[in-house]
């Protein structure tokens, strides 16, 4: 009679928050298995049910995360070691990244750090530089090794991309570096004229 009364009590507590008691949990000690409103099974502590805490269905939550990821072109892989607010996702490039679930829900596009590093290395190599240290953050220069003397120097990635830099250790100036001559045709409503100039990086100048 005592066991039956306890069972009825647990059933009433479960019904009060819209779930159904199925029995003891086979997977977790001191837990019971319930049927959630969605139809999935959830393992809950009896005291949490008694306090009226609404259960969180992990299967439904995972499906929600998958839909949010697909909406911005990425794929959910699984849980992240960075904590419950993060999940591991597969990016369009194939690399994995730990992202905040809330950022994915907001539709924020993520820049792959591995691809960005590869880009920095390629841009540096185009000017005979070597990337020594990548500093994450907007307008924070990376550290590169100069080809002329081997010194390390902080340079903005945008300056490396345009070839707009000089070695501070060698004290060279832009006058010492090779430049390109360009002629720019400028048209206005009243007249057209040409501009003759020189620049190390013509695309950056014009």
mmCIF file of C-alpha atoms in Angstrom:
data_model
loop_
_atom_site.group_PDB
_atom_site.id
_atom_site.type_symbol
_atom_site.label_atom_id
_atom_site.label_comp_id
_atom_site.label_asym_id
_atom_site.label_seq_id
_atom_site.Cartn_x
_atom_site.Cartn_y
_atom_site.Cartn_z
ATOM 1 C CA UNK A 1 0.000 0.000 0.000
ATOM 2 C CA UNK A 2 2.902 2.391 0.769
ATOM 3 C CA UNK A 3 4.543 1.757 -2.623
ATOM 4 C CA UNK A 4 1.233 2.248 -4.406
ATOM 5 C CA UNK A 5 0.584 5.516 -2.585
ATOM 6 C CA UNK A 6 4.079 6.777 -3.472
ATOM 7 C CA UNK A 7 3.558 5.817 -7.096
ATOM 8 C CA UNK A 8 0.238 7.642 -7.214
ATOM 9 C CA UNK A 9 1.874 10.716 -5.678
ATOM 10 C CA UNK A 10 4.590 10.730 -8.344
ATOM 11 C CA UNK A 11 1.987 10.286 -11.052
ATOM 12 C CA UNK A 12 -0.021 13.267 -9.804
ATOM 13 C CA UNK A 13 3.107 15.413 -9.583
ATOM 14 C CA UNK A 14 3.968 14.516 -13.164
ATOM 15 C CA UNK A 15 0.438 15.158 -14.421
ATOM 16 C CA UNK A 16 0.508 18.602 -12.789
ATOM 17 C CA UNK A 17 3.190 19.760 -15.249
ATOM 18 C CA UNK A 18 1.806 17.905 -18.249
ATOM 19 C CA UNK A 19 4.039 14.814 -18.321
ATOM 20 C CA UNK A 20 3.485 11.121 -17.596
ATOM 21 C CA UNK A 21 5.496 8.872 -15.293
ATOM 22 C CA UNK A 22 6.783 5.728 -17.017
ATOM 23 C CA UNK A 23 8.973 4.237 -14.279
ATOM 24 C CA UNK A 24 12.510 4.216 -12.845
ATOM 25 C CA UNK A 25 15.269 5.312 -15.188
ATOM 26 C CA UNK A 26 17.474 2.604 -16.652
ATOM 27 C CA UNK A 27 20.277 5.040 -17.433
ATOM 28 C CA UNK A 28 20.564 7.404 -14.462
ATOM 29 C CA UNK A 29 20.496 6.623 -10.767
ATOM 30 C CA UNK A 30 17.905 8.441 -8.615
ATOM 31 C CA UNK A 31 16.050 9.512 -11.754
ATOM 32 C CA UNK A 32 12.698 8.496 -13.188
ATOM 33 C CA UNK A 33 11.674 8.301 -16.808
ATOM 34 C CA UNK A 34 8.775 10.423 -17.984
ATOM 35 C CA UNK A 35 6.959 10.935 -21.262
ATOM 36 C CA UNK A 36 7.191 14.604 -22.283
ATOM 37 C CA UNK A 37 4.372 16.427 -24.142
ATOM 38 C CA UNK A 38 6.375 16.051 -27.375
ATOM 39 C CA UNK A 39 6.277 12.259 -27.016
ATOM 40 C CA UNK A 40 9.978 11.805 -26.269
ATOM 41 C CA UNK A 41 11.280 10.242 -23.073
ATOM 42 C CA UNK A 42 13.142 12.337 -20.496
ATOM 43 C CA UNK A 43 14.933 11.368 -17.291
ATOM 44 C CA UNK A 44 14.153 13.725 -14.401
ATOM 45 C CA UNK A 45 14.783 14.007 -10.672
ATOM 46 C CA UNK A 46 11.555 13.533 -8.718
ATOM 47 C CA UNK A 47 12.160 16.665 -6.637
ATOM 48 C CA UNK A 48 12.381 18.787 -9.804
ATOM 49 C CA UNK A 49 9.034 17.439 -10.976
ATOM 50 C CA UNK A 50 7.565 18.137 -7.544
ATOM 51 C CA UNK A 51 8.751 21.764 -7.744
ATOM 52 C CA UNK A 52 6.974 22.156 -11.070
ATOM 53 C CA UNK A 53 10.082 22.546 -13.227
ATOM 54 C CA UNK A 54 9.238 22.103 -16.893
ATOM 55 C CA UNK A 55 11.322 19.357 -18.532
ATOM 56 C CA UNK A 56 13.687 20.130 -21.392
ATOM 57 C CA UNK A 57 13.544 17.529 -24.140
ATOM 58 C CA UNK A 58 17.101 17.054 -25.395
ATOM 59 C CA UNK A 59 15.916 15.545 -28.672
ATOM 60 C CA UNK A 60 13.654 18.512 -29.456
ATOM 61 C CA UNK A 61 16.370 20.939 -28.368
ATOM 62 C CA UNK A 62 18.914 19.261 -30.653
ATOM 63 C CA UNK A 63 16.485 19.437 -33.576
ATOM 64 C CA UNK A 64 15.967 23.136 -32.872
ATOM 65 C CA UNK A 65 19.730 23.730 -32.887
ATOM 66 C CA UNK A 66 20.035 21.812 -36.164
ATOM 67 C CA UNK A 67 17.370 23.951 -37.825
ATOM 68 C CA UNK A 68 18.992 27.166 -36.605
ATOM 69 C CA UNK A 69 22.361 26.003 -37.950
ATOM 70 C CA UNK A 70 20.943 25.029 -41.349
ATOM 71 C CA UNK A 71 19.358 28.475 -41.631
ATOM 72 C CA UNK A 72 22.827 30.071 -41.867
ATOM 73 C CA UNK A 73 24.467 27.322 -43.907
ATOM 74 C CA UNK A 74 26.313 25.389 -41.191
ATOM 75 C CA UNK A 75 25.727 21.989 -39.551
ATOM 76 C CA UNK A 76 25.456 21.007 -35.898
ATOM 77 C CA UNK A 77 28.047 18.397 -34.890
ATOM 78 C CA UNK A 78 27.484 18.030 -31.139
ATOM 79 C CA UNK A 79 28.208 19.432 -27.706
ATOM 80 C CA UNK A 80 31.207 21.658 -27.068
ATOM 81 C CA UNK A 81 33.870 21.481 -24.362
ATOM 82 C CA UNK A 82 33.459 25.221 -23.845
ATOM 83 C CA UNK A 83 30.230 24.834 -21.881
ATOM 84 C CA UNK A 84 26.484 24.448 -22.277
ATOM 85 C CA UNK A 85 26.084 27.766 -24.094
ATOM 86 C CA UNK A 86 28.257 26.499 -26.962
ATOM 87 C CA UNK A 87 27.940 23.779 -29.563
ATOM 88 C CA UNK A 88 30.375 22.453 -32.151
ATOM 89 C CA UNK A 89 29.419 23.200 -35.760
ATOM 90 C CA UNK A 90 30.771 22.243 -39.165
ATOM 91 C CA UNK A 91 31.383 25.318 -41.325
ATOM 92 C CA UNK A 92 30.923 25.475 -45.124
ATOM 93 C CA UNK A 93 34.709 25.201 -45.539
ATOM 94 C CA UNK A 94 34.719 21.886 -43.665
ATOM 95 C CA UNK A 95 36.455 23.134 -40.516
ATOM 96 C CA UNK A 96 34.872 22.795 -37.057
ATOM 97 C CA UNK A 97 34.147 25.727 -34.757
ATOM 98 C CA UNK A 98 32.704 26.142 -31.262
ATOM 99 C CA UNK A 99 30.001 28.801 -31.472
ATOM 100 C CA UNK A 100 27.514 30.285 -29.042
ATOM 101 C CA UNK A 101 24.056 28.877 -29.658
ATOM 102 C CA UNK A 102 22.567 32.352 -29.255
ATOM 103 C CA UNK A 103 24.829 33.746 -32.018
ATOM 104 C CA UNK A 104 23.717 31.011 -34.403
ATOM 105 C CA UNK A 105 20.074 31.707 -33.500
ATOM 106 C CA UNK A 106 20.585 35.392 -34.299
ATOM 107 C CA UNK A 107 21.928 34.453 -37.718
ATOM 108 C CA UNK A 108 25.434 35.777 -37.170
ATOM 109 C CA UNK A 109 27.883 34.649 -39.843
ATOM 110 C CA UNK A 110 31.095 33.141 -38.498
ATOM 111 C CA UNK A 111 34.550 33.694 -39.954
ATOM 112 C CA UNK A 112 36.556 30.486 -39.913
ATOM 113 C CA UNK A 113 39.724 31.161 -37.931
ATOM 114 C CA UNK A 114 41.647 28.388 -39.691
ATOM 115 C CA UNK A 115 40.787 29.758 -43.133
ATOM 116 C CA UNK A 116 41.628 33.277 -41.977
ATOM 117 C CA UNK A 117 45.029 32.142 -40.732
ATOM 118 C CA UNK A 118 45.721 30.423 -44.060
ATOM 119 C CA UNK A 119 44.758 33.647 -45.822
ATOM 120 C CA UNK A 120 47.147 35.684 -43.656
ATOM 121 C CA UNK A 121 49.969 33.207 -44.355
ATOM 122 C CA UNK A 122 49.351 33.410 -48.106
ATOM 123 C CA UNK A 123 49.188 37.208 -48.134
ATOM 124 C CA UNK A 124 52.421 37.376 -46.132
ATOM 125 C CA UNK A 125 54.196 34.933 -48.426
ATOM 126 C CA UNK A 126 53.241 37.066 -51.433
ATOM 127 C CA UNK A 127 55.484 39.778 -49.980
ATOM 128 C CA UNK A 128 58.182 37.429 -48.600
ATOM 129 C CA UNK A 129 56.932 37.901 -45.045
ATOM 130 C CA UNK A 130 56.431 35.171 -42.459
ATOM 131 C CA UNK A 131 53.451 35.240 -40.125
ATOM 132 C CA UNK A 132 54.788 34.862 -36.578
ATOM 133 C CA UNK A 133 51.747 35.635 -34.436
ATOM 134 C CA UNK A 134 48.121 36.166 -35.341
ATOM 135 C CA UNK A 135 46.306 38.603 -33.074
ATOM 136 C CA UNK A 136 42.531 38.239 -33.084
ATOM 137 C CA UNK A 137 40.492 41.391 -33.023
ATOM 138 C CA UNK A 138 39.525 44.236 -35.282
ATOM 139 C CA UNK A 139 42.362 46.583 -36.270
ATOM 140 C CA UNK A 140 44.900 44.694 -34.152
ATOM 141 C CA UNK A 141 48.141 44.102 -36.101
ATOM 142 C CA UNK A 142 49.681 40.690 -36.556
ATOM 143 C CA UNK A 143 53.370 40.011 -36.005
ATOM 144 C CA UNK A 144 55.456 39.220 -39.099
ATOM 145 C CA UNK A 145 59.119 38.408 -39.709
ATOM 146 C CA UNK A 146 60.708 40.806 -42.177
ATOM 147 C CA UNK A 147 62.586 39.278 -45.139
ATOM 148 C CA UNK A 148 65.353 41.884 -45.198
ATOM 149 C CA UNK A 149 66.755 41.425 -41.685
ATOM 150 C CA UNK A 150 64.630 38.817 -39.923
ATOM 151 C CA UNK A 151 63.221 41.285 -37.393
ATOM 152 C CA UNK A 152 59.692 40.830 -36.060
ATOM 153 C CA UNK A 153 57.283 43.677 -36.660
ATOM 154 C CA UNK A 154 53.603 44.432 -36.066
ATOM 155 C CA UNK A 155 51.699 45.161 -39.279
ATOM 156 C CA UNK A 156 47.995 45.393 -40.012
ATOM 157 C CA UNK A 157 46.769 42.563 -42.227
ATOM 158 C CA UNK A 158 45.232 45.089 -44.619
ATOM 159 C CA UNK A 159 48.643 46.757 -45.060
ATOM 160 C CA UNK A 160 50.267 43.397 -45.773
ATOM 161 C CA UNK A 161 47.521 42.638 -48.295
ATOM 162 C CA UNK A 162 48.217 45.903 -50.120
ATOM 163 C CA UNK A 163 51.999 45.673 -49.698
ATOM 164 C CA UNK A 164 51.930 48.954 -47.817
ATOM 165 C CA UNK A 165 54.614 48.474 -45.164
ATOM 166 C CA UNK A 166 58.318 49.033 -44.532
ATOM 167 C CA UNK A 167 60.913 47.577 -42.210
ATOM 168 C CA UNK A 168 61.395 49.722 -39.115
ATOM 169 C CA UNK A 169 64.636 47.993 -38.151
ATOM 170 C CA UNK A 170 66.316 48.716 -41.482
ATOM 171 C CA UNK A 171 64.849 52.235 -41.430
ATOM 172 C CA UNK A 172 63.908 52.016 -45.057
ATOM 173 C CA UNK A 173 61.254 54.353 -46.414
ATOM 174 C CA UNK A 174 58.735 54.075 -49.211
ATOM 175 C CA UNK A 175 61.191 55.999 -51.406
ATOM 176 C CA UNK A 176 63.587 53.056 -51.157
ATOM 177 C CA UNK A 177 61.054 50.496 -52.336
ATOM 178 C CA UNK A 178 60.130 49.862 -55.990
ATOM 179 C CA UNK A 179 57.034 51.631 -57.243
ATOM 180 C CA UNK A 180 54.730 51.366 -60.224
ATOM 181 C CA UNK A 181 53.801 54.174 -62.592
ATOM 182 C CA UNK A 182 50.173 54.590 -63.516
ATOM 183 C CA UNK A 183 48.031 56.828 -65.701
ATOM 184 C CA UNK A 184 44.514 57.422 -64.487
ATOM 185 C CA UNK A 185 41.830 58.756 -66.811
ATOM 186 C CA UNK A 186 39.439 61.007 -64.913
ATOM 187 C CA UNK A 187 36.194 62.100 -66.531
ATOM 188 C CA UNK A 188 33.831 64.804 -65.357
ATOM 189 C CA UNK A 189 30.763 66.326 -66.965
ATOM 190 C CA UNK A 190 32.781 69.220 -68.359
ATOM 191 C CA UNK A 191 36.171 67.727 -69.122
ATOM 192 C CA UNK A 192 38.442 64.683 -69.151
ATOM 193 C CA UNK A 193 42.049 64.625 -68.057
ATOM 194 C CA UNK A 194 44.814 62.178 -67.171
ATOM 195 C CA UNK A 195 46.689 61.833 -63.911
ATOM 196 C CA UNK A 196 50.238 60.500 -63.970
ATOM 197 C CA UNK A 197 51.484 59.075 -60.696
ATOM 198 C CA UNK A 198 53.443 56.334 -58.991
ATOM 199 C CA UNK A 199 52.540 53.973 -56.157
ATOM 200 C CA UNK A 200 53.786 50.742 -54.668
ATOM 201 C CA UNK A 201 50.254 49.302 -54.851
ATOM 202 C CA UNK A 202 48.210 50.745 -57.692
ATOM 203 C CA UNK A 203 44.874 49.150 -56.642
ATOM 204 C CA UNK A 204 45.248 50.655 -53.184
ATOM 205 C CA UNK A 205 46.070 54.078 -54.643
ATOM 206 C CA UNK A 206 43.400 54.350 -57.333
#
